[in-house]
PDB file of C-alpha atoms in Angstrom:
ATOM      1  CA  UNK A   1       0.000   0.000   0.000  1.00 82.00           C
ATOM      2  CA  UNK A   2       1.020   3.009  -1.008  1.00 95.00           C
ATOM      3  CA  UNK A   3       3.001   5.409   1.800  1.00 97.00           C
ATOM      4  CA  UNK A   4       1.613   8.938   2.462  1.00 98.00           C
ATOM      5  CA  UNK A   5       2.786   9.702   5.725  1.00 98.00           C
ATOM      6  CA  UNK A   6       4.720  13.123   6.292  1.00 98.00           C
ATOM      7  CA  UNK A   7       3.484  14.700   3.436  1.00 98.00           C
ATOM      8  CA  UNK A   8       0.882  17.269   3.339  1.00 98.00           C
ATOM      9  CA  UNK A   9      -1.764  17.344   0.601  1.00 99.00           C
ATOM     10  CA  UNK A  10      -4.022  20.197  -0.675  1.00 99.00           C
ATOM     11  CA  UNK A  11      -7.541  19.126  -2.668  1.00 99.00           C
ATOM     12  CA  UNK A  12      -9.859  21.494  -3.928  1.00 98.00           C
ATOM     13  CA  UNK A  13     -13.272  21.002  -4.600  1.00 98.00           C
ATOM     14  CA  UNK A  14     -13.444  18.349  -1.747  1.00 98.00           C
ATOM     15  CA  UNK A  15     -16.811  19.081  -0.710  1.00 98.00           C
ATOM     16  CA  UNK A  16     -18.084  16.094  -2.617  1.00 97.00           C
ATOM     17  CA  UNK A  17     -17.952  13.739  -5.068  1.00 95.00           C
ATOM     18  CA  UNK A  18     -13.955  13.076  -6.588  1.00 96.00           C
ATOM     19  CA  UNK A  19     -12.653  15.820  -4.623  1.00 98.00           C
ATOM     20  CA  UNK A  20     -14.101  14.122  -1.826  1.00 98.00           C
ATOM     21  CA  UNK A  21     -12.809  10.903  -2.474  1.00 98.00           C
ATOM     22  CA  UNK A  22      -8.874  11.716  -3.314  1.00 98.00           C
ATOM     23  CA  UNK A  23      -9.217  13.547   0.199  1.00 98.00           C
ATOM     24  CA  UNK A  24     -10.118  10.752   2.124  1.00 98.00           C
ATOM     25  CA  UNK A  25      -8.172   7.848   0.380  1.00 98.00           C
ATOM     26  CA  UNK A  26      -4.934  10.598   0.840  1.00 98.00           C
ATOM     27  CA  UNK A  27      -5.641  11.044   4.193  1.00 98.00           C
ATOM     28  CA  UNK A  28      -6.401   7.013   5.149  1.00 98.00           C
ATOM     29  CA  UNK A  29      -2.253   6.567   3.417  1.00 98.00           C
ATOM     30  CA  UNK A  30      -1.179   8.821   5.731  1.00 98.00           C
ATOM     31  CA  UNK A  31      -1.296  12.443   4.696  1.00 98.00           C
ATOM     32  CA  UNK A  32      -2.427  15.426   6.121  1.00 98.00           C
ATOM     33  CA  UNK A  33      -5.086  16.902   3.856  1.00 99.00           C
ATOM     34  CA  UNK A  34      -6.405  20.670   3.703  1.00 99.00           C
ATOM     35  CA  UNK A  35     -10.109  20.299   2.098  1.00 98.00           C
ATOM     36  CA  UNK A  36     -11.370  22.944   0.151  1.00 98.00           C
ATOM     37  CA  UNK A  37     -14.483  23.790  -1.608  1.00 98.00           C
ATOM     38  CA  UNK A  38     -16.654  26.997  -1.692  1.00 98.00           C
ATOM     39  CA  UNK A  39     -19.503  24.320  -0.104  1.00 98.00           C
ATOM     40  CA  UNK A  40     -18.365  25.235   3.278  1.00 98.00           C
ATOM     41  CA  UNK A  41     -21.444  23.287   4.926  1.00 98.00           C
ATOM     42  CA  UNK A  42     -20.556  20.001   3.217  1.00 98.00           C
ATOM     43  CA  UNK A  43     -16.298  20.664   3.376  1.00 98.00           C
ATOM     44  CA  UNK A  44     -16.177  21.553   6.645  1.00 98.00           C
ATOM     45  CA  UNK A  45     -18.296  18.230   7.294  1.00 98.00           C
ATOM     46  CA  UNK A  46     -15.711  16.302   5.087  1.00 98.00           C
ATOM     47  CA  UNK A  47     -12.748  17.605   7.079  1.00 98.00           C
ATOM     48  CA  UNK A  48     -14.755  16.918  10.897  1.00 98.00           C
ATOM     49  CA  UNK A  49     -15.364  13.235   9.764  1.00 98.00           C
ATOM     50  CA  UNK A  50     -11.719  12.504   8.407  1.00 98.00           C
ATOM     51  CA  UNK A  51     -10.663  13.869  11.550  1.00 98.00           C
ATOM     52  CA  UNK A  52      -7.419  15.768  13.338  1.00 98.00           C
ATOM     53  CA  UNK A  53      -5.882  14.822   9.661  1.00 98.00           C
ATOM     54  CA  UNK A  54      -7.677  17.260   7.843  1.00 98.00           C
ATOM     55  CA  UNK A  55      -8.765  20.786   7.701  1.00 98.00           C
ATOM     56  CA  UNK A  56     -11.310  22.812   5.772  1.00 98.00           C
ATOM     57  CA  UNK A  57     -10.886  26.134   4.176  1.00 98.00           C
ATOM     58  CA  UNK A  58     -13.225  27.695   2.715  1.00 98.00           C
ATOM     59  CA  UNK A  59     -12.039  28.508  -1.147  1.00 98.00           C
ATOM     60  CA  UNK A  60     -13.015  30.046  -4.446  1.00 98.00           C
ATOM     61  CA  UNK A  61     -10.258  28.576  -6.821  1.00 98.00           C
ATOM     62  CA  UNK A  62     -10.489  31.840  -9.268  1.00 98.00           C
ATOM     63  CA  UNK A  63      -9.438  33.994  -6.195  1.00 97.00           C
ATOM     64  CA  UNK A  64      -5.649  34.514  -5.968  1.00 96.00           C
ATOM     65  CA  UNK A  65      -5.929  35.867  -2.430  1.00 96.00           C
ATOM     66  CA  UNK A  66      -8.364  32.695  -1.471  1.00 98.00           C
ATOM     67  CA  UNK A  67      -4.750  30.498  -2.277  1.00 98.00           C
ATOM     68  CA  UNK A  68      -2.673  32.539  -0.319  1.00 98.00           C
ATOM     69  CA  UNK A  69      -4.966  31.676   2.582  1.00 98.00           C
ATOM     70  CA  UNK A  70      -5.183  27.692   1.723  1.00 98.00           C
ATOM     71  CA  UNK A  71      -1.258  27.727   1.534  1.00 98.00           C
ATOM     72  CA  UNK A  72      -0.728  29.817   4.689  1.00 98.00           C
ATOM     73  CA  UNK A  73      -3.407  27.014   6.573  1.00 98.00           C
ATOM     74  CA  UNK A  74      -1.537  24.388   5.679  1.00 98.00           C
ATOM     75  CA  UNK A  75       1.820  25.450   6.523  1.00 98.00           C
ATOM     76  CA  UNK A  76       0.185  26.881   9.582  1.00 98.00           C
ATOM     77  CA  UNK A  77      -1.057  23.975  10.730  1.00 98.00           C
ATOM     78  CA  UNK A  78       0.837  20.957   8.935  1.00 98.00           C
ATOM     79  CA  UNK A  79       4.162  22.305   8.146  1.00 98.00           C
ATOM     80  CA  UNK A  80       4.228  22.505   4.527  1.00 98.00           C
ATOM     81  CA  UNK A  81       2.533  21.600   0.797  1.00 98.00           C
ATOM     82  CA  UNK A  82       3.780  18.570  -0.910  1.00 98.00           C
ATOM     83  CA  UNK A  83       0.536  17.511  -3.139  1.00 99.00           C
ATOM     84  CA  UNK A  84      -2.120  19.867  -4.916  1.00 99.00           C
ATOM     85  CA  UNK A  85      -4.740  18.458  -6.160  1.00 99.00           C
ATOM     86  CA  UNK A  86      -6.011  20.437  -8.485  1.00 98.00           C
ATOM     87  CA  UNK A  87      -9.691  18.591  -8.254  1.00 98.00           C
ATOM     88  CA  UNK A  88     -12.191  21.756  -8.504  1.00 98.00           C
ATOM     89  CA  UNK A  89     -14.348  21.836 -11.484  1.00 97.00           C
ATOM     90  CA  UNK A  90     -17.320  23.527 -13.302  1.00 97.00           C
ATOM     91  CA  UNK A  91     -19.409  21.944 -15.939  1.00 95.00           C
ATOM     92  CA  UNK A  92     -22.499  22.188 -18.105  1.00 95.00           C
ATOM     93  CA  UNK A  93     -22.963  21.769 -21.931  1.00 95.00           C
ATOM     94  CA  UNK A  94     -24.105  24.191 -24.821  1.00 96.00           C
ATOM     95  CA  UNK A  95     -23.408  23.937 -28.646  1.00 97.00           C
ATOM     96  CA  UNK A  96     -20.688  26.394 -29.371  1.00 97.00           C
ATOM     97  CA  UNK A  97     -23.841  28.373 -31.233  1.00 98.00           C
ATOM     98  CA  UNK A  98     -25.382  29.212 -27.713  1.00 98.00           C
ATOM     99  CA  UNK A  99     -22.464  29.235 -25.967  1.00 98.00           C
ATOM    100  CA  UNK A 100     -21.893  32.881 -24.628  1.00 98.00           C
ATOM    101  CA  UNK A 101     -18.410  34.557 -23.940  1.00 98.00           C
ATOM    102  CA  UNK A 102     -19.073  35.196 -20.594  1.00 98.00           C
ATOM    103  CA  UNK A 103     -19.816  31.640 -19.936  1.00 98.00           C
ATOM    104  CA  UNK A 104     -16.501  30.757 -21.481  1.00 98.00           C
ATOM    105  CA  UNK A 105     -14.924  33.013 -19.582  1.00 98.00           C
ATOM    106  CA  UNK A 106     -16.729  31.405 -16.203  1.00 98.00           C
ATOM    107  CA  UNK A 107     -15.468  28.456 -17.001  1.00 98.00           C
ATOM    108  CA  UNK A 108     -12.000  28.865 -18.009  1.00 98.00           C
ATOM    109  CA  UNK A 109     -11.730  31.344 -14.673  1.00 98.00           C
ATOM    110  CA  UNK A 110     -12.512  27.758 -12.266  1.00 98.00           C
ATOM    111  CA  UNK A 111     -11.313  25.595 -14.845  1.00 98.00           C
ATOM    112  CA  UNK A 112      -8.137  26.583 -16.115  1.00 98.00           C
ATOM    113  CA  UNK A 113      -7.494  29.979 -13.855  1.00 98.00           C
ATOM    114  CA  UNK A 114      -8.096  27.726 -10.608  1.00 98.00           C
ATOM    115  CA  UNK A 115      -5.064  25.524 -11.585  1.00 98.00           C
ATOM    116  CA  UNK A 116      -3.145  28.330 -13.083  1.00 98.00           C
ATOM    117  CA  UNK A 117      -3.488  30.460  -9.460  1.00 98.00           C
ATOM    118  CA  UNK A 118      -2.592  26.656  -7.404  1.00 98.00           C
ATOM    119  CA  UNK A 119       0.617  26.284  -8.931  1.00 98.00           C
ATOM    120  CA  UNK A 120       1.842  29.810  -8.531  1.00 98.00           C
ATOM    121  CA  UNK A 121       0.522  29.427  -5.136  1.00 98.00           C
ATOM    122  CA  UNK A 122       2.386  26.152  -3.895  1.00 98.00           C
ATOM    123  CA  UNK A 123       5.337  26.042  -5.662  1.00 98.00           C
ATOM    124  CA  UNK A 124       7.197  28.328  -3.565  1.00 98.00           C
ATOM    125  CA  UNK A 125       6.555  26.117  -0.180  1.00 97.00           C
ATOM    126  CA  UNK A 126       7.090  22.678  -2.686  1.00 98.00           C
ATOM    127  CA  UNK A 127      10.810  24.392  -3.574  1.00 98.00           C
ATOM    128  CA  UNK A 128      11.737  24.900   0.094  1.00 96.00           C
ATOM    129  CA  UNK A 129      10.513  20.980   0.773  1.00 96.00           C
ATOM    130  CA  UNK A 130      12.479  19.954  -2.150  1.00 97.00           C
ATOM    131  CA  UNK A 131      10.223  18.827  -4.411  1.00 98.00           C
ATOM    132  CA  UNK A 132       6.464  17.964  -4.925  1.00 98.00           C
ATOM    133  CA  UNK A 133       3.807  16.345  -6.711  1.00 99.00           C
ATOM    134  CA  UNK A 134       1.071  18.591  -8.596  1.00 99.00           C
ATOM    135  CA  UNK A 135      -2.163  16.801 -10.127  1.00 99.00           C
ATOM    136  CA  UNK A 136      -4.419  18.656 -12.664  1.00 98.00           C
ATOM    137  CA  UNK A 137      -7.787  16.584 -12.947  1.00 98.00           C
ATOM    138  CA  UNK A 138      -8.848  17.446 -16.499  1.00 98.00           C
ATOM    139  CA  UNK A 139     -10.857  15.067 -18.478  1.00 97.00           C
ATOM    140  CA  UNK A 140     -11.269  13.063 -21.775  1.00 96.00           C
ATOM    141  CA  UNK A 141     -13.119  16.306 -22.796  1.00 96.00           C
ATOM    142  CA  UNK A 142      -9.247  17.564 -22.770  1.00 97.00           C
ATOM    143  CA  UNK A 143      -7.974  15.333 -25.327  1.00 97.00           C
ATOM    144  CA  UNK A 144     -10.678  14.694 -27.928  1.00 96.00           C
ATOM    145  CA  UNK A 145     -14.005  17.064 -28.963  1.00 95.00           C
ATOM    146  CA  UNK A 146     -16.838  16.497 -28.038  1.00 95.00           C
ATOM    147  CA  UNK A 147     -20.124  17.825 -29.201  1.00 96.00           C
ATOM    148  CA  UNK A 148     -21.949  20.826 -26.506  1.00 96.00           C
ATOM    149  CA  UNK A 149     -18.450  20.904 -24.564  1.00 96.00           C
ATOM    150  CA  UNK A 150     -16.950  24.065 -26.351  1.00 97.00           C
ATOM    151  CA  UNK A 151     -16.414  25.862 -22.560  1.00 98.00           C
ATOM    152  CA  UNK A 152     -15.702  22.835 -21.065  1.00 98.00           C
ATOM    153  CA  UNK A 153     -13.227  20.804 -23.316  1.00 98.00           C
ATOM    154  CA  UNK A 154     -11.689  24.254 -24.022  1.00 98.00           C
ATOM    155  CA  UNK A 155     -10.934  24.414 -20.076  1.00 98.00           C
ATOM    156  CA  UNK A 156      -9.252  21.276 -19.567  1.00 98.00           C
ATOM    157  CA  UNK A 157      -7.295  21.393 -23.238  1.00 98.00           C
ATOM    158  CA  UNK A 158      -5.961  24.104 -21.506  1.00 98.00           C
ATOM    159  CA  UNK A 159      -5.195  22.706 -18.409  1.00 98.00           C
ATOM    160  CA  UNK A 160      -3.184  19.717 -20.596  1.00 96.00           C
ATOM    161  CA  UNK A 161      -0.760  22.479 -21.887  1.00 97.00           C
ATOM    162  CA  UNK A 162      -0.723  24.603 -18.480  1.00 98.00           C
ATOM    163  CA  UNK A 163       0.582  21.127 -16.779  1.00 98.00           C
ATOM    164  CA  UNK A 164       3.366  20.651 -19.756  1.00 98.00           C
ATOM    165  CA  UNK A 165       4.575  23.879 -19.352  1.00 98.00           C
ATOM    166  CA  UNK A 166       4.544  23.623 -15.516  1.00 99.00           C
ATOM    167  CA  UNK A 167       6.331  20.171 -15.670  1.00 99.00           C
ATOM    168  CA  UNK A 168       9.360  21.618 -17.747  1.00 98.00           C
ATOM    169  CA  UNK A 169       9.756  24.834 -15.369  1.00 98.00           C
ATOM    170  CA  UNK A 170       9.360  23.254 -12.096  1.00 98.00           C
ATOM    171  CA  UNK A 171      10.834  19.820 -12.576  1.00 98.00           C
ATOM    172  CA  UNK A 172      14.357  21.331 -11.549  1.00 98.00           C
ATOM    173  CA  UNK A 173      13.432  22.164  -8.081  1.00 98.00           C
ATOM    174  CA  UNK A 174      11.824  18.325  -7.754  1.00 98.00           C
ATOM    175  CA  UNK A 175       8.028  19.559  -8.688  1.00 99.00           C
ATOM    176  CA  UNK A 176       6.479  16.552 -10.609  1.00 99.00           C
ATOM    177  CA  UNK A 177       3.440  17.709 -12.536  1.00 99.00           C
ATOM    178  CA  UNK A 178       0.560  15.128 -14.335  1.00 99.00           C
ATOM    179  CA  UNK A 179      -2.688  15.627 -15.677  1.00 98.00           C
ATOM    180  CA  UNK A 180      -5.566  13.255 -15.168  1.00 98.00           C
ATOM    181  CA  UNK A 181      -8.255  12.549 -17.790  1.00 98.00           C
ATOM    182  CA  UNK A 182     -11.304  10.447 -16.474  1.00 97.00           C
ATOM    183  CA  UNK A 183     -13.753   9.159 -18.229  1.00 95.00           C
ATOM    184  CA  UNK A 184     -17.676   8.967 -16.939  1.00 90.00           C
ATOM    185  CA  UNK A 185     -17.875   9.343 -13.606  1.00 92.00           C
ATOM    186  CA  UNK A 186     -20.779   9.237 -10.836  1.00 89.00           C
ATOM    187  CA  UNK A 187     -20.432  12.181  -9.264  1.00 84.00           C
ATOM    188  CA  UNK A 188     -22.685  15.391  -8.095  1.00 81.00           C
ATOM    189  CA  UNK A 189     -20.698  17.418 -10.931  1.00 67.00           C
ATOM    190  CA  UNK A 190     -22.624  15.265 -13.406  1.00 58.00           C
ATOM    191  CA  UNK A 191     -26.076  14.629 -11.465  1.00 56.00           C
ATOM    192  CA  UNK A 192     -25.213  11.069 -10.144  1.00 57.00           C
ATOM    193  CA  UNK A 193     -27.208  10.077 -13.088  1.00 57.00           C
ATOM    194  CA  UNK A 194     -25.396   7.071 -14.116  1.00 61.00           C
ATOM    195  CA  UNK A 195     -26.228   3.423 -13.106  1.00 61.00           C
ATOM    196  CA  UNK A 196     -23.083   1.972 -10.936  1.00 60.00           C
ATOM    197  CA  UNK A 197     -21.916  -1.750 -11.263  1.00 62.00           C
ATOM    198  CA  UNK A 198     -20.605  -4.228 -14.258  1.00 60.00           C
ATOM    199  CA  UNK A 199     -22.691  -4.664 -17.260  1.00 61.00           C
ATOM    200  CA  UNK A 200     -24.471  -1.079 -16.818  1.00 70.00           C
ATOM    201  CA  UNK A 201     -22.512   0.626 -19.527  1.00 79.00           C
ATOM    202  CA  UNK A 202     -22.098  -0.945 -22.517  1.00 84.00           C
ATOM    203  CA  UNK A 203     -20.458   1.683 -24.255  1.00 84.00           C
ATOM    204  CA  UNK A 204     -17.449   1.467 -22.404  1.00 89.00           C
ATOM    205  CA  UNK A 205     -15.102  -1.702 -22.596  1.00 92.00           C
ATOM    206  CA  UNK A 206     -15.083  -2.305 -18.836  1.00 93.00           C
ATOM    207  CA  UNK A 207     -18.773  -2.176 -18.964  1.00 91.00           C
ATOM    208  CA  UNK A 208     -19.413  -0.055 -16.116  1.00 90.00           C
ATOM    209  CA  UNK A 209     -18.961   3.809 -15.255  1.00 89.00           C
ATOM    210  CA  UNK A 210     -16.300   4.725 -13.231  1.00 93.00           C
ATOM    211  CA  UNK A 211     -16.381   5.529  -9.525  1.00 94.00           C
ATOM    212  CA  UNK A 212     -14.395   8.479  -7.603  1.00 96.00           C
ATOM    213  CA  UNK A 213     -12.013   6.290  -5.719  1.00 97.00           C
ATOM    214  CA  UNK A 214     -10.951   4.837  -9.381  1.00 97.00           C
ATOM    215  CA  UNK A 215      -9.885   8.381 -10.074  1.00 98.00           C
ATOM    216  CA  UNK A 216      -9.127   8.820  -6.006  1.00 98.00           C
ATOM    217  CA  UNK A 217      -6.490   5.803  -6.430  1.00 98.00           C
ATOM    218  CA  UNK A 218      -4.748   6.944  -9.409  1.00 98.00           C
ATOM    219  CA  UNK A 219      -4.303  10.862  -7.463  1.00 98.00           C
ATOM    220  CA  UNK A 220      -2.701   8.589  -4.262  1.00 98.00           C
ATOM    221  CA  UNK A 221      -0.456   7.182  -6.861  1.00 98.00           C
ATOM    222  CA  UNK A 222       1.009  10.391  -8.606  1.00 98.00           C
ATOM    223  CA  UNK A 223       0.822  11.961  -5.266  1.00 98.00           C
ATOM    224  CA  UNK A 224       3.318   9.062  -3.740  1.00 98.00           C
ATOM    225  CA  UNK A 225       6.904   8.534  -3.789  1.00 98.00           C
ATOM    226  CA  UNK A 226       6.196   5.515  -6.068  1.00 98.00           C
ATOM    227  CA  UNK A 227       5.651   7.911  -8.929  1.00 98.00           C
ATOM    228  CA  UNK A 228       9.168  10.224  -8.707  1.00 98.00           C
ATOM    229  CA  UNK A 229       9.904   9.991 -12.375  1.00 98.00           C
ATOM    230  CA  UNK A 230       7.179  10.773 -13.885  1.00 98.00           C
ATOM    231  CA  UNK A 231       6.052  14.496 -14.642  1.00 98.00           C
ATOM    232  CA  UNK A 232       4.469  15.886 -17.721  1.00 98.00           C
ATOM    233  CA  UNK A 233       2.147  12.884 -18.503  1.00 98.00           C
ATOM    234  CA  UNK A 234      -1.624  12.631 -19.114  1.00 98.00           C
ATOM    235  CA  UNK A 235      -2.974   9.726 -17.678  1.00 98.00           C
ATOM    236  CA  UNK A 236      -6.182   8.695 -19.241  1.00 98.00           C
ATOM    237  CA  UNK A 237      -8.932   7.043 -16.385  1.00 98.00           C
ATOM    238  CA  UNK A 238     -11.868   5.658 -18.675  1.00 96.00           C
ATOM    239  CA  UNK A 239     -12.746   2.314 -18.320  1.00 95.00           C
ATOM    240  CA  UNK A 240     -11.056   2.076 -22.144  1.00 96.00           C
ATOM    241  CA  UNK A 241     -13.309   4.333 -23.550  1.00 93.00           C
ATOM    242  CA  UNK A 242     -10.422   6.178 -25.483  1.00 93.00           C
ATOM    243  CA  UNK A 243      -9.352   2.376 -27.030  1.00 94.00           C
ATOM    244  CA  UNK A 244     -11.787   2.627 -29.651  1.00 89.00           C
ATOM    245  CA  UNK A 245     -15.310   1.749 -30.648  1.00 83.00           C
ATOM    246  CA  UNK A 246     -17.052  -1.011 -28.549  1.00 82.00           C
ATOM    247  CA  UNK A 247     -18.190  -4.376 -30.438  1.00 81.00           C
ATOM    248  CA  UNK A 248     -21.476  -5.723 -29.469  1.00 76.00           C
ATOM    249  CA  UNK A 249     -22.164  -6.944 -26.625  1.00 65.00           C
ATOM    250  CA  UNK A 250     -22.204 -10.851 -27.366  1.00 66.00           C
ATOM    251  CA  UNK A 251     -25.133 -12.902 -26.998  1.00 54.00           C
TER     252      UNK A 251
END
């Protein structure tokens, strides 16, 4: 099992759903986890039930001077930052027709701006620690179009180059930076509206949608030492959806 212990995590949008569970599976390997989410009813409830492990702060990604707080609150109270998790996300879909510029530019300011601000925030407390591991949850909506997803799939394209670019500038002081790209998940984000367990998703190869500790699991990964040499990479969560088209189900 993977090793957590002494390192100090931040995870936005941790109120709920994925956010919620990369928190808690950090925090069970041994981490100490600052929760954040702008649902401060529901975060703060998060943080109480993981216990004297976590904290909750509450955050508005977009806000520069909201980071400075999350950073100073964990070095405050756990000594340092050695994993963002950039989780938070907004989402709805419009054909680029009806799509409006100032919902673009809502969406690129959680999206894309939320990461953006993260980085700048933590890198400076990462570089004194010597090193750290930054994860960008984007989605498949970042590496391939997708129809009504023009805000969206703009967003987390962006994010894909934003964590390049961070991986090549910050790998010198020991700051690992990955992307994440799931599939269909069950989470509030997306209404809970899928049907969870094997054989309930016949589009996708594995047959079922995903869950948030599939994603969760992968985060503990590229947040552990086990992952030190790899930065710069998109790892794509999907159940094999990206593989291809699906044959028919056999009789």
């Amino acid at each position: 099992m993977v090793d957590l212990t002494g390192k100090v995590a931040i995870v936005t949008g941790a109120a709920r759903g994925q956010g919620e569970a990369e928190a808690r599976l950090l925090a069970a390997r041994g981490a100490k986890v600052v929760v954040t989410d702008l649902l401060a009813d529901e975060g703060a409830r998060v943080a109480a039930s993981i216990g004297a492990a976590a904290r909750f702060v509450r955050h508005d990604v977009s806000d520069a001077g909201d980071w400075a707080a999350v950073v100073e609150v964990a070095v405050r109270e756990f000594g340092g930052v050695h994993v963002l998790v950039n989780n938070a996300g907004i989402l709805w879909t419009k054909p680029i027709l009806e799509e409006t510029a100032e919902g673009l530019d809502r969406i690129l300011k959680v999206n894309l701006f939320g990461a953006f601000h993260g980085i700048q925030a933590v890198a400076p407390s990462m570089r004194a620690a010597g090193g750290g591991s930054i994860v960008n949850i984007s989605s498949l909506a970042g590496l391939q179009g997708i129809p009504g997803h023009a805000a969206y799939g703009s967003s987390k394209w962006a994010m894909r180059g934003l964590t390049k670019t961070a991986a090549l500038e910050l790998g010198e002081y020991g700051i690992r930076v990955n992307s994440v790209h799931p599939g269909a998940v069950d989470t509030p984000m997306i209404g809970n509206r899928f049907t969870r367990g094997a054989g309930n998703f016949p589009t996708v190869p594995l047959r079922r949608v995903g869950e948030p500790e599939d994603v969760g699991e992968l985060v503990v990964f590229l947040a552990s030492d086990e992952s030190s040499w790899i930065t710069g990479t998109e790892f794509v969560i999907d159940g094999g959806s990206m593989a291809g088209i699906v044959p028919p189900v056999r009789g």
